[in-house]
mmCIF file of C-alpha atoms in Angstrom:
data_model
loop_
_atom_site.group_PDB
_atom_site.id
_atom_site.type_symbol
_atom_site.label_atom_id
_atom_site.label_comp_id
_atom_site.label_asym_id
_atom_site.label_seq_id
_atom_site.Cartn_x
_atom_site.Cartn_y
_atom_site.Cartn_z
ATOM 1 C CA UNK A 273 64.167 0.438 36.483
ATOM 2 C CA UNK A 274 64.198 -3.207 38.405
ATOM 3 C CA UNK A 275 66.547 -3.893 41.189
ATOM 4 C CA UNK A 276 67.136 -7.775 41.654
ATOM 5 C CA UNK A 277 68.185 -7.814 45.624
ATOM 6 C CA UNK A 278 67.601 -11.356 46.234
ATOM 7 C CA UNK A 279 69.903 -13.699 47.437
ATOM 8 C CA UNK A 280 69.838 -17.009 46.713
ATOM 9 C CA UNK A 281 69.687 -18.095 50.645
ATOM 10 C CA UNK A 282 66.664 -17.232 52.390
ATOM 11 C CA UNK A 283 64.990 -15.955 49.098
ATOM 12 C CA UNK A 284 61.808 -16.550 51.571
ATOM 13 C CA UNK A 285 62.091 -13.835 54.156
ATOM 14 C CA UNK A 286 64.067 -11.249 51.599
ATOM 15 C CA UNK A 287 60.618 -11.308 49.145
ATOM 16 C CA UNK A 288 58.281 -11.195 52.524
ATOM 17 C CA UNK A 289 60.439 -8.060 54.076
ATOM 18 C CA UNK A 290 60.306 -6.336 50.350
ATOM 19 C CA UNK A 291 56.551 -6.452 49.595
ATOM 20 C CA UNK A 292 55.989 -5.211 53.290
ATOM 21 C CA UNK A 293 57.970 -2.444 52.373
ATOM 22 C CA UNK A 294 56.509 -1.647 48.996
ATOM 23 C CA UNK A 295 53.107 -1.784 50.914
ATOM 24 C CA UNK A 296 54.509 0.623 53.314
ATOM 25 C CA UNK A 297 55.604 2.894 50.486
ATOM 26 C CA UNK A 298 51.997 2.426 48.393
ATOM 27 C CA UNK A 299 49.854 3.692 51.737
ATOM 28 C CA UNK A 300 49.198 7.043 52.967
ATOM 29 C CA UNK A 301 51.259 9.515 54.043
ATOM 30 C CA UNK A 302 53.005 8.206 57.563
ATOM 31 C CA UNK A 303 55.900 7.405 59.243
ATOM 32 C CA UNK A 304 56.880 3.918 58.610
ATOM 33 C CA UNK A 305 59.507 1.906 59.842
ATOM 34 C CA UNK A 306 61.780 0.518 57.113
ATOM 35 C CA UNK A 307 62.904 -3.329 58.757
ATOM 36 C CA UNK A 308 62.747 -1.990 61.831
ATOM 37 C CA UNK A 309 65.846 0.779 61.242
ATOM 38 C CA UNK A 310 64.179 3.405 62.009
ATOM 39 C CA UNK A 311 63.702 5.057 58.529
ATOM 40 C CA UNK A 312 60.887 7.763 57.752
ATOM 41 C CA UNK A 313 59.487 6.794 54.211
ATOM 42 C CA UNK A 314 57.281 9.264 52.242
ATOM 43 C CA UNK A 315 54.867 6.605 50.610
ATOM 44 C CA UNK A 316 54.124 9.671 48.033
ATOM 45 C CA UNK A 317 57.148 10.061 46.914
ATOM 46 C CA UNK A 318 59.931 7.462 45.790
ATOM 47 C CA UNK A 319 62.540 5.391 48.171
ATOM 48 C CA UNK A 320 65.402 7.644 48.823
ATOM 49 C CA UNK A 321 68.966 6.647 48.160
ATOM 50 C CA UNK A 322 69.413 6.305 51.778
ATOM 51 C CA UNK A 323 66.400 3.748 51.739
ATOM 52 C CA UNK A 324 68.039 1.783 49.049
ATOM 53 C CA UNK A 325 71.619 1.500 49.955
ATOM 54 C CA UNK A 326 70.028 0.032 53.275
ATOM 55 C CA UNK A 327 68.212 -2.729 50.925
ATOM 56 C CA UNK A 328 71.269 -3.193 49.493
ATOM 57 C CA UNK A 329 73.608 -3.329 52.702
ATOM 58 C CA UNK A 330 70.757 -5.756 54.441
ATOM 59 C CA UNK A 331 70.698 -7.934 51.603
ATOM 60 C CA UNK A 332 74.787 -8.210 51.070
ATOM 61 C CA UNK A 333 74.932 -8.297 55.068
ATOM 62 C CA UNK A 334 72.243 -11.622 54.711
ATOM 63 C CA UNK A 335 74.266 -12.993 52.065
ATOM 64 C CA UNK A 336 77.129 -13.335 53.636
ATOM 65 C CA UNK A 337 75.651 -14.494 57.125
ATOM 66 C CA UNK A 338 73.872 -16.916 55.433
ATOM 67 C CA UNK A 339 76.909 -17.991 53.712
ATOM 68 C CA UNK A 340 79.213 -18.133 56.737
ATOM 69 C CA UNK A 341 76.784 -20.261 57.992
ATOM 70 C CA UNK A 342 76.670 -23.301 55.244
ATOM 71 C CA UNK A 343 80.193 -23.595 55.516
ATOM 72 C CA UNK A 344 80.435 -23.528 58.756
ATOM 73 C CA UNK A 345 78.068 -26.025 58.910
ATOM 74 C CA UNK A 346 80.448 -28.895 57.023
ATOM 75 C CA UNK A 347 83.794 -27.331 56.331
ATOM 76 C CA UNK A 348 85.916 -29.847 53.842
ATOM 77 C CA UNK A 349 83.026 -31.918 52.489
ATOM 78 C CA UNK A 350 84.140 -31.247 48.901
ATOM 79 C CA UNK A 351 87.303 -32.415 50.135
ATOM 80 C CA UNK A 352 85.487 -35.324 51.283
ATOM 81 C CA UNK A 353 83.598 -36.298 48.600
ATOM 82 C CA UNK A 354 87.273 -36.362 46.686
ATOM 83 C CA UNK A 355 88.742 -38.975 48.670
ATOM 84 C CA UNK A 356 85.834 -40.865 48.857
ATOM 85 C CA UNK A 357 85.441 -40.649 44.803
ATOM 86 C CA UNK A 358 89.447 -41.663 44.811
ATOM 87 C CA UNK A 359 88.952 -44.453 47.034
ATOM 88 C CA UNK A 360 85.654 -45.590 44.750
ATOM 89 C CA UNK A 361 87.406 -45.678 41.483
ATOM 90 C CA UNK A 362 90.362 -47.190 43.436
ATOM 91 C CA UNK A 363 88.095 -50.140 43.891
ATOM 92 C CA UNK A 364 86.477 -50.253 40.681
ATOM 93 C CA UNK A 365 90.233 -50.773 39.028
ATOM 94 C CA UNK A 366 91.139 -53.637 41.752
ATOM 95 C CA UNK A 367 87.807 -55.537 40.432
ATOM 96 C CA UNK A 368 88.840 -55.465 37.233
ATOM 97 C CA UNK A 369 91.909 -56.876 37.838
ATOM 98 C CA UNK A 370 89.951 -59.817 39.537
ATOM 99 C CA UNK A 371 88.085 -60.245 36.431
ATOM 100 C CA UNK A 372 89.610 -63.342 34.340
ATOM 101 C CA UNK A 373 87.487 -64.286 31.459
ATOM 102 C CA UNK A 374 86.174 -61.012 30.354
ATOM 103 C CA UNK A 375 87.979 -58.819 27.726
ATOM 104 C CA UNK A 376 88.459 -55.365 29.052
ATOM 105 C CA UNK A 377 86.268 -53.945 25.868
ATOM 106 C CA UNK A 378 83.330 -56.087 27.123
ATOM 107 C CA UNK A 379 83.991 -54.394 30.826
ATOM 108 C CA UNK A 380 83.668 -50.900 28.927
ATOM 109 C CA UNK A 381 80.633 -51.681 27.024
ATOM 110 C CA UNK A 382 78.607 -53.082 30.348
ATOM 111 C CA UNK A 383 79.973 -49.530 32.087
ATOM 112 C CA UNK A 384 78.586 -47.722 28.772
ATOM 113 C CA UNK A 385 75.254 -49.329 29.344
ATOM 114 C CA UNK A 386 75.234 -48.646 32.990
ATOM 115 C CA UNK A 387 75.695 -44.872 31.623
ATOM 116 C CA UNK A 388 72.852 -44.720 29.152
ATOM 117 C CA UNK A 389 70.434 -46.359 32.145
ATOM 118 C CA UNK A 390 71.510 -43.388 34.328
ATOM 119 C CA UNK A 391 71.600 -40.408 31.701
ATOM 120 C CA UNK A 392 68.607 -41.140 29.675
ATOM 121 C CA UNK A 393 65.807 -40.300 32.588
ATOM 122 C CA UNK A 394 67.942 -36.906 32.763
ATOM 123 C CA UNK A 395 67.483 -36.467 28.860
ATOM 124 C CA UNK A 396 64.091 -36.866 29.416
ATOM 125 C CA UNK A 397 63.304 -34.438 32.464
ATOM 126 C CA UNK A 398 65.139 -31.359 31.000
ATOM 127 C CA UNK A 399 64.267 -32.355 27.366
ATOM 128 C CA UNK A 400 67.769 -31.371 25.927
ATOM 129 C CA UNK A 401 67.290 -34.032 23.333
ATOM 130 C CA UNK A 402 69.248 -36.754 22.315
ATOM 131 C CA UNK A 403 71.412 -35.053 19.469
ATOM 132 C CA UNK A 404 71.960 -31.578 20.502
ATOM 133 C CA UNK A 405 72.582 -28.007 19.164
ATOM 134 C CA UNK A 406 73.482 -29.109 15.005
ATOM 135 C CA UNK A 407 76.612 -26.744 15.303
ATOM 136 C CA UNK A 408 77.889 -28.501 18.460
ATOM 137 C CA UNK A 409 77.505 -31.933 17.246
ATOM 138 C CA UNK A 410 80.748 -32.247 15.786
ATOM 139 C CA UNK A 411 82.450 -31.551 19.353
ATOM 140 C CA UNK A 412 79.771 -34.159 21.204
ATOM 141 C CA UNK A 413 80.868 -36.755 18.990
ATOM 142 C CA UNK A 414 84.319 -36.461 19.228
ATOM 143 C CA UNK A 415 83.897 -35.747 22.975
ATOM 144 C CA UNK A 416 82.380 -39.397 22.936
ATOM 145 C CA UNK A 417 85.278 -41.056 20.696
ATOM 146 C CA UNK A 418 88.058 -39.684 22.864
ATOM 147 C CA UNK A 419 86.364 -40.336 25.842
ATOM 148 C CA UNK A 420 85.171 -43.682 25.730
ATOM 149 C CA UNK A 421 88.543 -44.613 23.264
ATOM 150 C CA UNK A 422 90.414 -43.538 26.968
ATOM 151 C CA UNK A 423 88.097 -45.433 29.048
ATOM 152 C CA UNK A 424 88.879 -48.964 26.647
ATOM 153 C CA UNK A 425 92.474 -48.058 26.657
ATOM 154 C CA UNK A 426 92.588 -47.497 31.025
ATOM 155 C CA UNK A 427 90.644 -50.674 31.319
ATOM 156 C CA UNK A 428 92.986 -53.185 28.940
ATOM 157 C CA UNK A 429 96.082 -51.345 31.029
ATOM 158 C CA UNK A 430 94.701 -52.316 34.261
ATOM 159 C CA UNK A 431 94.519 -55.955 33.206
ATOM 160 C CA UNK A 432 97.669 -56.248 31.333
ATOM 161 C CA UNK A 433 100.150 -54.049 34.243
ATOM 162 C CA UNK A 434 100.381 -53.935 38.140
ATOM 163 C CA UNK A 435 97.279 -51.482 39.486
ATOM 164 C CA UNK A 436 99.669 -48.723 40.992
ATOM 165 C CA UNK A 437 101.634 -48.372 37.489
ATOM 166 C CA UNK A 438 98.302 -47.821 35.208
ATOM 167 C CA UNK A 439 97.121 -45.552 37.988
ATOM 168 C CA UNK A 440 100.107 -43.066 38.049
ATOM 169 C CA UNK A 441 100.256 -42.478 34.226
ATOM 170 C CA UNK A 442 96.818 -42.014 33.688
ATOM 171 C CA UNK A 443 97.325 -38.918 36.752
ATOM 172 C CA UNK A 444 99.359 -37.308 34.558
ATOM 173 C CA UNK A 445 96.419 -36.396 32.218
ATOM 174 C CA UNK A 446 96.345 -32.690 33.456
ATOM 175 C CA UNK A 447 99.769 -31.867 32.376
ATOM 176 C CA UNK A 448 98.865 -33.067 29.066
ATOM 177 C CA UNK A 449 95.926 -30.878 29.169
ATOM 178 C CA UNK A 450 97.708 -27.895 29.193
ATOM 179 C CA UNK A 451 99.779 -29.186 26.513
ATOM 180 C CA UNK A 452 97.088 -29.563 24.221
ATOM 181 C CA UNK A 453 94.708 -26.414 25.159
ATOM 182 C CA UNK A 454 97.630 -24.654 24.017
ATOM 183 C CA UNK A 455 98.136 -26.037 20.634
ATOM 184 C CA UNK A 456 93.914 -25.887 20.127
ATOM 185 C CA UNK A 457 92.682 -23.536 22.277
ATOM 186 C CA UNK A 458 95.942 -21.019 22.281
ATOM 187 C CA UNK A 459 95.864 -20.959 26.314
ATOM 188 C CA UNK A 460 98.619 -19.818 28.142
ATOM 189 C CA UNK A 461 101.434 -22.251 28.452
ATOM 190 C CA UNK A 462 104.860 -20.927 29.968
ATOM 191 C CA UNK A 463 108.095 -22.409 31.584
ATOM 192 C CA UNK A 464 106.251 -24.173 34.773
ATOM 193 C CA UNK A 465 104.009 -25.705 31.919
ATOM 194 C CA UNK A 466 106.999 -27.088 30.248
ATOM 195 C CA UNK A 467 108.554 -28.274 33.420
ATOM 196 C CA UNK A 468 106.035 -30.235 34.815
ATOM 197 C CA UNK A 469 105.829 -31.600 31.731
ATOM 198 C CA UNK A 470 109.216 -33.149 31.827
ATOM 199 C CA UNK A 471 108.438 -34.260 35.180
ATOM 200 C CA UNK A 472 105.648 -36.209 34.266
ATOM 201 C CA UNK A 473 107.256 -37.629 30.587
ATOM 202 C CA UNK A 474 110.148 -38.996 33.245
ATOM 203 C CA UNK A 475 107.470 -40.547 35.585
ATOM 204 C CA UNK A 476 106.149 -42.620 32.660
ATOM 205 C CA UNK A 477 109.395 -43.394 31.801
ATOM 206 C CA UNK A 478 111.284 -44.842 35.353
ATOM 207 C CA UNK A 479 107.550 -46.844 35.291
ATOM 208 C CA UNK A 480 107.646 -47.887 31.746
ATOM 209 C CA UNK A 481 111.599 -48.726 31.830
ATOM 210 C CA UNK A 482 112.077 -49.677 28.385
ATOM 211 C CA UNK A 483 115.269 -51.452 27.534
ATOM 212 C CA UNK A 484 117.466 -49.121 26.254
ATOM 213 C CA UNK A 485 117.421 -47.364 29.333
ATOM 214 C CA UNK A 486 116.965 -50.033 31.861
ATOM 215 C CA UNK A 487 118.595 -52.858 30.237
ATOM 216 C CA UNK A 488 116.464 -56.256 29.673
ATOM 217 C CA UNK A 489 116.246 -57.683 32.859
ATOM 218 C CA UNK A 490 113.532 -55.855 34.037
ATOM 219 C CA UNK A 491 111.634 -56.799 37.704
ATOM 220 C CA UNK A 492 108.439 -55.724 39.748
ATOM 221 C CA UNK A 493 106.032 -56.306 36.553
ATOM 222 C CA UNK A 494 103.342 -58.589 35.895
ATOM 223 C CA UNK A 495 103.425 -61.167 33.343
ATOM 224 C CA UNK A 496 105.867 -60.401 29.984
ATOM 225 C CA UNK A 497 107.638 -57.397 29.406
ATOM 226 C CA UNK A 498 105.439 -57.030 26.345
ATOM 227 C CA UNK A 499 102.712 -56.805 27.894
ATOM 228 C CA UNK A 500 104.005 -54.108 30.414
ATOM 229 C CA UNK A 501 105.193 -52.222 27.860
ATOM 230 C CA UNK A 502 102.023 -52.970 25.716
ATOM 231 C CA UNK A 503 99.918 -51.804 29.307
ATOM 232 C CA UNK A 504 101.956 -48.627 29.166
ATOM 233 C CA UNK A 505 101.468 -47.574 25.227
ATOM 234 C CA UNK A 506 97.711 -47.822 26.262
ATOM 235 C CA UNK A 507 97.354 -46.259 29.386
ATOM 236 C CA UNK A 508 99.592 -42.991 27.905
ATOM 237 C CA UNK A 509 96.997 -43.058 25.192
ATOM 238 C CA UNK A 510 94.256 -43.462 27.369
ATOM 239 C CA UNK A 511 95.882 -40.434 29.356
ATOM 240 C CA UNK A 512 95.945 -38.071 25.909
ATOM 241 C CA UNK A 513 92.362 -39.425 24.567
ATOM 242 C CA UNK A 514 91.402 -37.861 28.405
ATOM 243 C CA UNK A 515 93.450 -35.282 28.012
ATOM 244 C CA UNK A 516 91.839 -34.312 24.133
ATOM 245 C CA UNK A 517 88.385 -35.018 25.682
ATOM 246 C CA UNK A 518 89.090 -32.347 28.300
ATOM 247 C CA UNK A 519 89.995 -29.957 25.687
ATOM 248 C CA UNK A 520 86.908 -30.391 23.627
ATOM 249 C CA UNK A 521 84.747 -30.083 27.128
ATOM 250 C CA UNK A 522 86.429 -26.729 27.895
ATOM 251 C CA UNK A 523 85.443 -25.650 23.865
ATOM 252 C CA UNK A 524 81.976 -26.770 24.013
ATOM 253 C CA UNK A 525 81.386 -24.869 27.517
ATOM 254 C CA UNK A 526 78.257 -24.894 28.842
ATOM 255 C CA UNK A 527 76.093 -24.321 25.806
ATOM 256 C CA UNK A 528 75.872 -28.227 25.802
ATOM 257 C CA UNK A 529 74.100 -29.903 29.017
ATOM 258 C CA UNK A 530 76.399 -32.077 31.030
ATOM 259 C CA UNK A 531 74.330 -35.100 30.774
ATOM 260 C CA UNK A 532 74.351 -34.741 26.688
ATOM 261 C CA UNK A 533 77.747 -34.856 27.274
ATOM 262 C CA UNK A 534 77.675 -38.034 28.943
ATOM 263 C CA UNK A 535 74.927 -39.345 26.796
ATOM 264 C CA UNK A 536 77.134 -39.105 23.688
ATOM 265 C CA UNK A 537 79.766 -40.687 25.554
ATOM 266 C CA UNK A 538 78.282 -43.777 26.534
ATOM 267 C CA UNK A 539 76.152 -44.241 23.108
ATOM 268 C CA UNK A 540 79.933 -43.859 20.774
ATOM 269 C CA UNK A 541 81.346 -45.725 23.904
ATOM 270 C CA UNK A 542 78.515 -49.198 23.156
ATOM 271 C CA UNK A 543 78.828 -49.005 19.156
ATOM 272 C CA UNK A 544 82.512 -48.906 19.506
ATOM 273 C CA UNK A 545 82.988 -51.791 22.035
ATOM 274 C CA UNK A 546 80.239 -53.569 20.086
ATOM 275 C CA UNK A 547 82.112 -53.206 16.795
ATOM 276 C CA UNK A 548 85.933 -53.928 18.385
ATOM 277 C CA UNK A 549 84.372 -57.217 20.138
ATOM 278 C CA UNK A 550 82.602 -58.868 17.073
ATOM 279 C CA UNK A 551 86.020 -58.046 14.862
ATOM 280 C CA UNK A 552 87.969 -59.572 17.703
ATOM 281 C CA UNK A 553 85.525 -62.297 18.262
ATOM 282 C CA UNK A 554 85.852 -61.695 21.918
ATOM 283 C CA UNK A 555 82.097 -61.171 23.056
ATOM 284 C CA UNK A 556 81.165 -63.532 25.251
ATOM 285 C CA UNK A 557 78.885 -63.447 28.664
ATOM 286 C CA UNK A 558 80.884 -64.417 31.647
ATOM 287 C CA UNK A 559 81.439 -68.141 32.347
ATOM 288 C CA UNK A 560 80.824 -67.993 36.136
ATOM 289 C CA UNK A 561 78.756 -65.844 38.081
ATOM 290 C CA UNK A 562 81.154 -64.313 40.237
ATOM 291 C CA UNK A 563 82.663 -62.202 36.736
ATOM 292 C CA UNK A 564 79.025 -61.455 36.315
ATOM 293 C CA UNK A 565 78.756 -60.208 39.878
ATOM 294 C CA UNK A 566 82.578 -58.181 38.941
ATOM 295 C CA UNK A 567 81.552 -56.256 35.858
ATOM 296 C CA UNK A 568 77.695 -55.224 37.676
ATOM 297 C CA UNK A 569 79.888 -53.818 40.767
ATOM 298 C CA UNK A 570 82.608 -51.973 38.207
ATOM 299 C CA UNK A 571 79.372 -50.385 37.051
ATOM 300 C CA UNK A 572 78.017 -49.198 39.505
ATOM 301 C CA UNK A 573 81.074 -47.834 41.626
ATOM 302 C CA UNK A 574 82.128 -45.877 38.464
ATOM 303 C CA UNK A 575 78.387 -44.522 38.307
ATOM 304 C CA UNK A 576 79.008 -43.336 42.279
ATOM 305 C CA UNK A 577 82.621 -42.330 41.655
ATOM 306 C CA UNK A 578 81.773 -40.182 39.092
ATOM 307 C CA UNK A 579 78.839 -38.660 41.068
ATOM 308 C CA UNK A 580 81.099 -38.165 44.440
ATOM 309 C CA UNK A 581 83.210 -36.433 42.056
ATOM 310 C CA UNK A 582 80.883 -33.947 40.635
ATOM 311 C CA UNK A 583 79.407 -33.216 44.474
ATOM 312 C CA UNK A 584 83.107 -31.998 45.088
ATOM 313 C CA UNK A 585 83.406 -29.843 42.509
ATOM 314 C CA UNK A 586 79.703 -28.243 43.403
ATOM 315 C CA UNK A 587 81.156 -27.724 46.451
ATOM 316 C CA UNK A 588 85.058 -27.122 46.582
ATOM 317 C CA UNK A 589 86.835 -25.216 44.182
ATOM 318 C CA UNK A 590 88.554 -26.948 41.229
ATOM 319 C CA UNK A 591 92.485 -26.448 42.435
ATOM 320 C CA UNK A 592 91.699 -27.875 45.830
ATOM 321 C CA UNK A 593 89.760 -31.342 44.605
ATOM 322 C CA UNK A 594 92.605 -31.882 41.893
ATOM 323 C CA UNK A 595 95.503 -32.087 44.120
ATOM 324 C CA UNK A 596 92.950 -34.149 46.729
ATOM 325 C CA UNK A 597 93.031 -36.141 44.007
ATOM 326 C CA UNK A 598 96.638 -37.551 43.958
ATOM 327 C CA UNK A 599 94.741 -40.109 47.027
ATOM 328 C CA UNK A 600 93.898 -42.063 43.638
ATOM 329 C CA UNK A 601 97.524 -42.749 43.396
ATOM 330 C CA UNK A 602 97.773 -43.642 47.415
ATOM 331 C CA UNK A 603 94.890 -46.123 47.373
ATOM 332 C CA UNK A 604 96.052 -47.907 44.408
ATOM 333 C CA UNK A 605 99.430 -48.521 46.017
ATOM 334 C CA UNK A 606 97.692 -49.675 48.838
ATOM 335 C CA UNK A 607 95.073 -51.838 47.470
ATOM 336 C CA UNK A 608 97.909 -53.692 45.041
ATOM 337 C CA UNK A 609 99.798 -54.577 48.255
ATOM 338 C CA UNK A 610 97.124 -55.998 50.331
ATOM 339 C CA UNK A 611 94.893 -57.488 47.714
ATOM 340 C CA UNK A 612 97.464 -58.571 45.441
ATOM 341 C CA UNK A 613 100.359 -59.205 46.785
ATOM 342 C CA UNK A 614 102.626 -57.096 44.770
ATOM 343 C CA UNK A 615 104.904 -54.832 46.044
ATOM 344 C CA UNK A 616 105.836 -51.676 43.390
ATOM 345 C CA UNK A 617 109.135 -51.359 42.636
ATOM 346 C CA UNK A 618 111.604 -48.071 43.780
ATOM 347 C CA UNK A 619 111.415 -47.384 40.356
ATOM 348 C CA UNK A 620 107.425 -47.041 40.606
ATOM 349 C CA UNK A 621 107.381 -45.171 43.600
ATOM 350 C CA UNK A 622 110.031 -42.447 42.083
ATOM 351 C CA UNK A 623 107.477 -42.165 38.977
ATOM 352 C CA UNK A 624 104.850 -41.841 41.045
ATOM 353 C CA UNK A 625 106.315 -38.856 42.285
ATOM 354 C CA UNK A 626 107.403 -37.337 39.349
ATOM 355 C CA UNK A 627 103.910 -37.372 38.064
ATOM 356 C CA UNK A 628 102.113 -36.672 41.239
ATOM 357 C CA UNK A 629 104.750 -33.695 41.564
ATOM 358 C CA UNK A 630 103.751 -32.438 38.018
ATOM 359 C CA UNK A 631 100.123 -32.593 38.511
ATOM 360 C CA UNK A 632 100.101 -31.421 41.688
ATOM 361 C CA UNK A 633 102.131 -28.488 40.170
ATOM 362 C CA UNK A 634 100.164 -27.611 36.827
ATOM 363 C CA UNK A 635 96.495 -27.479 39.546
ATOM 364 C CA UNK A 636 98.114 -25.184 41.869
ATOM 365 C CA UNK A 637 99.088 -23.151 39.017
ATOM 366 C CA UNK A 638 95.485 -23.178 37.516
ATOM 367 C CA UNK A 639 94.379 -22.493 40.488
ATOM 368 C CA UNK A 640 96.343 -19.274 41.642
ATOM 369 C CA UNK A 641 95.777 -18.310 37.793
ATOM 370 C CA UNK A 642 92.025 -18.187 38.025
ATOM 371 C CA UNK A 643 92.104 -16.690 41.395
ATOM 372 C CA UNK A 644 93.943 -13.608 40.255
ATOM 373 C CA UNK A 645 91.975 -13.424 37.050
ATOM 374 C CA UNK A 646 88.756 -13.236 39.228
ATOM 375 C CA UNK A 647 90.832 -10.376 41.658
ATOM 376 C CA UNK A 648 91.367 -8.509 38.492
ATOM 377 C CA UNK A 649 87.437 -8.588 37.025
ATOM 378 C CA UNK A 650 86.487 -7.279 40.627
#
């Protein structure tokens, strides 16, 4: 019968003090001192319970010193790493609005490439392969159509509506989540579900203002109505493309490695751009250098964000880092008054709370949810 009473901080010293002690136990008959406790050890005969529960109670007892100790060390640096991934995306979005003569499908296949540079050594190292388990494939490649179809979708919104507006319907991705893991995945989905819900459908709707509602003299947008409107039909389907590509994450689990997740991603991601530019006729390289400069920048600080925001989630629990996350909505607002002089509307600041309200509200629920499930398995 093996005991496994390693833990996984100072792994070191625990193997050192247990060989010392199965030497102890293999010698002749004395009295030996069991980690200096004080316990007589027949080395004939086998440990007694007493001598294992005190393995056991040392080891738990290191555990959780050792523990203690790394977060003590640098409480809130998951937290950290959130805000700084917010404020990195944040960026990334306010460069692409700087961009003029690029479409926003030509941004997303440069950021596609910039993926498959940073993926492909990882392929390589743990040799998952580049197509993956054949009954998983189906999942991968609509992971990568939903995924890069909502990346497109957020980038032409950005361009085509004021920064703060795209960013606060694209937050409300989580609510849709739950939406949609209940029609495919039959997870729970109760009242709160359904109410934060409606809080987030009015928060695209006081940002959206469609005439009807509103009337037609609509302020506080950039350029034509159309094109707000046209900015709003994409960024809500860029929000349930996330939302879908969640859903088929959460399916696939982690029988599929995260980078062959990404890989697929970025590879659908190209060929589709690639395709959608030559039917458009819209590829072009950038005319001036600064656009050049733009889209290399958007790469990379998507690359970082994305890394700052898996570091948080290594290191912070999922419920905390989500509602950290409504600082996406904060530096947007921010960045769109000082770098572009444009001032959201009342009606963009009450959606923005709806939504931040509702996904706010859906985490915490997740949250407390998967805390008590975890109370219950102990």
């Amino acid at each position: 019968m093996k005991f496994r009473l390693l833990s996984l901080e100072g792994v070191a010293e625990e193997k050192v003090q247990w060989r010392l002690f199965l030497l102890h136990s293999r010698a002749k008959p004395q009295k030996a001192s069991f980690f200096g406790n004080g316990v007589d050890v027949n080395s004939r005969s086998r440990p007694t319970l007493f001598v294992w529960f005190s393995v056991f109670k040392w080891s738990m007892v290191e555990q959780m010193r050792m523990r203690a100790k790394k977060k003590a060390t640098c409480p809130g640096l998951g937290l950290f790493y959130t805000v700084l991934s917010a404020f990195v995306f944040s960026v990334a979005s306010l460069l692409l609005k700087k961009i003029e003569d690029v479409h926003s499908v030509e941004v997303s296949a440069f950021r596609c490439v910039f993926q498959m540079a940073f993926v492909l050594p990882g392929l390589i190292y743990y040799k998952t392969g580049f197509l993956g388990p054949k009954n998983k494939r189906i999942f991968l490649f609509f992971r990568g159509f939903f995924g890069s179809s909502a990346m497109v979708l957020l980038y032409y919104a950005f361009q085509v509506m004021p920064l703060a507006d795209a960013t606060v319907i694209t937050f409300s991705s989580p609510v849709f989540t739950s939406l949609l893991a209940r029609i495919f995945l039959k997870e729970k989905y109760g009242i709160w579900d359904l109410l934060f819900t409606l809080f987030a459908i009015t928060g695209v709707v006081l940002i959206a203002r469609p005439p009807f509602l509103f009337g037609s003299n609509v302020t506080g947008i950039e350029g034509s109505y159309t094109d707000h409107l046209k900015g709003t039909v994409a960024a809500v389907t860029s929000t349930v493309c996330g939302a879908l590509t969640f859903v088929i994450i959460r399916k696939v689990g982690k029988s599929v490695h995260y980078f062959l997740s990404i890989w697929y991603y970025a590879v659908i991601g190209l060929m589709g751009c690639v395709i959608t530019l030559f039917v458009m006729n819209e590829w072009r390289l950038p005319y001036c250098g600064k656009d050049r400069v733009l889209i290399i920048l958007i790469g990379l600080l998507g690359l970082g964000g994305q890394i700052f925001l898996t570091k948080a989630l290594q290191i912070e629990k999922a419920g905390p880092v989500a509602i950290m996350k409504t600082m996406d909505v904060v530096f947007a607002f921010i960045l769109q008054i000082l770098f572009l002089n444009h001032l959201p509307t009342w009606w963009t600041v009450g959606g923005a709370l709806c939504v931040v309200a509702s996904s706010s509200g859906t985490a915490i629920r997740k949250w407390r949810q998967s805390l008590k499930n975890k109370q219950n398995e102990i």
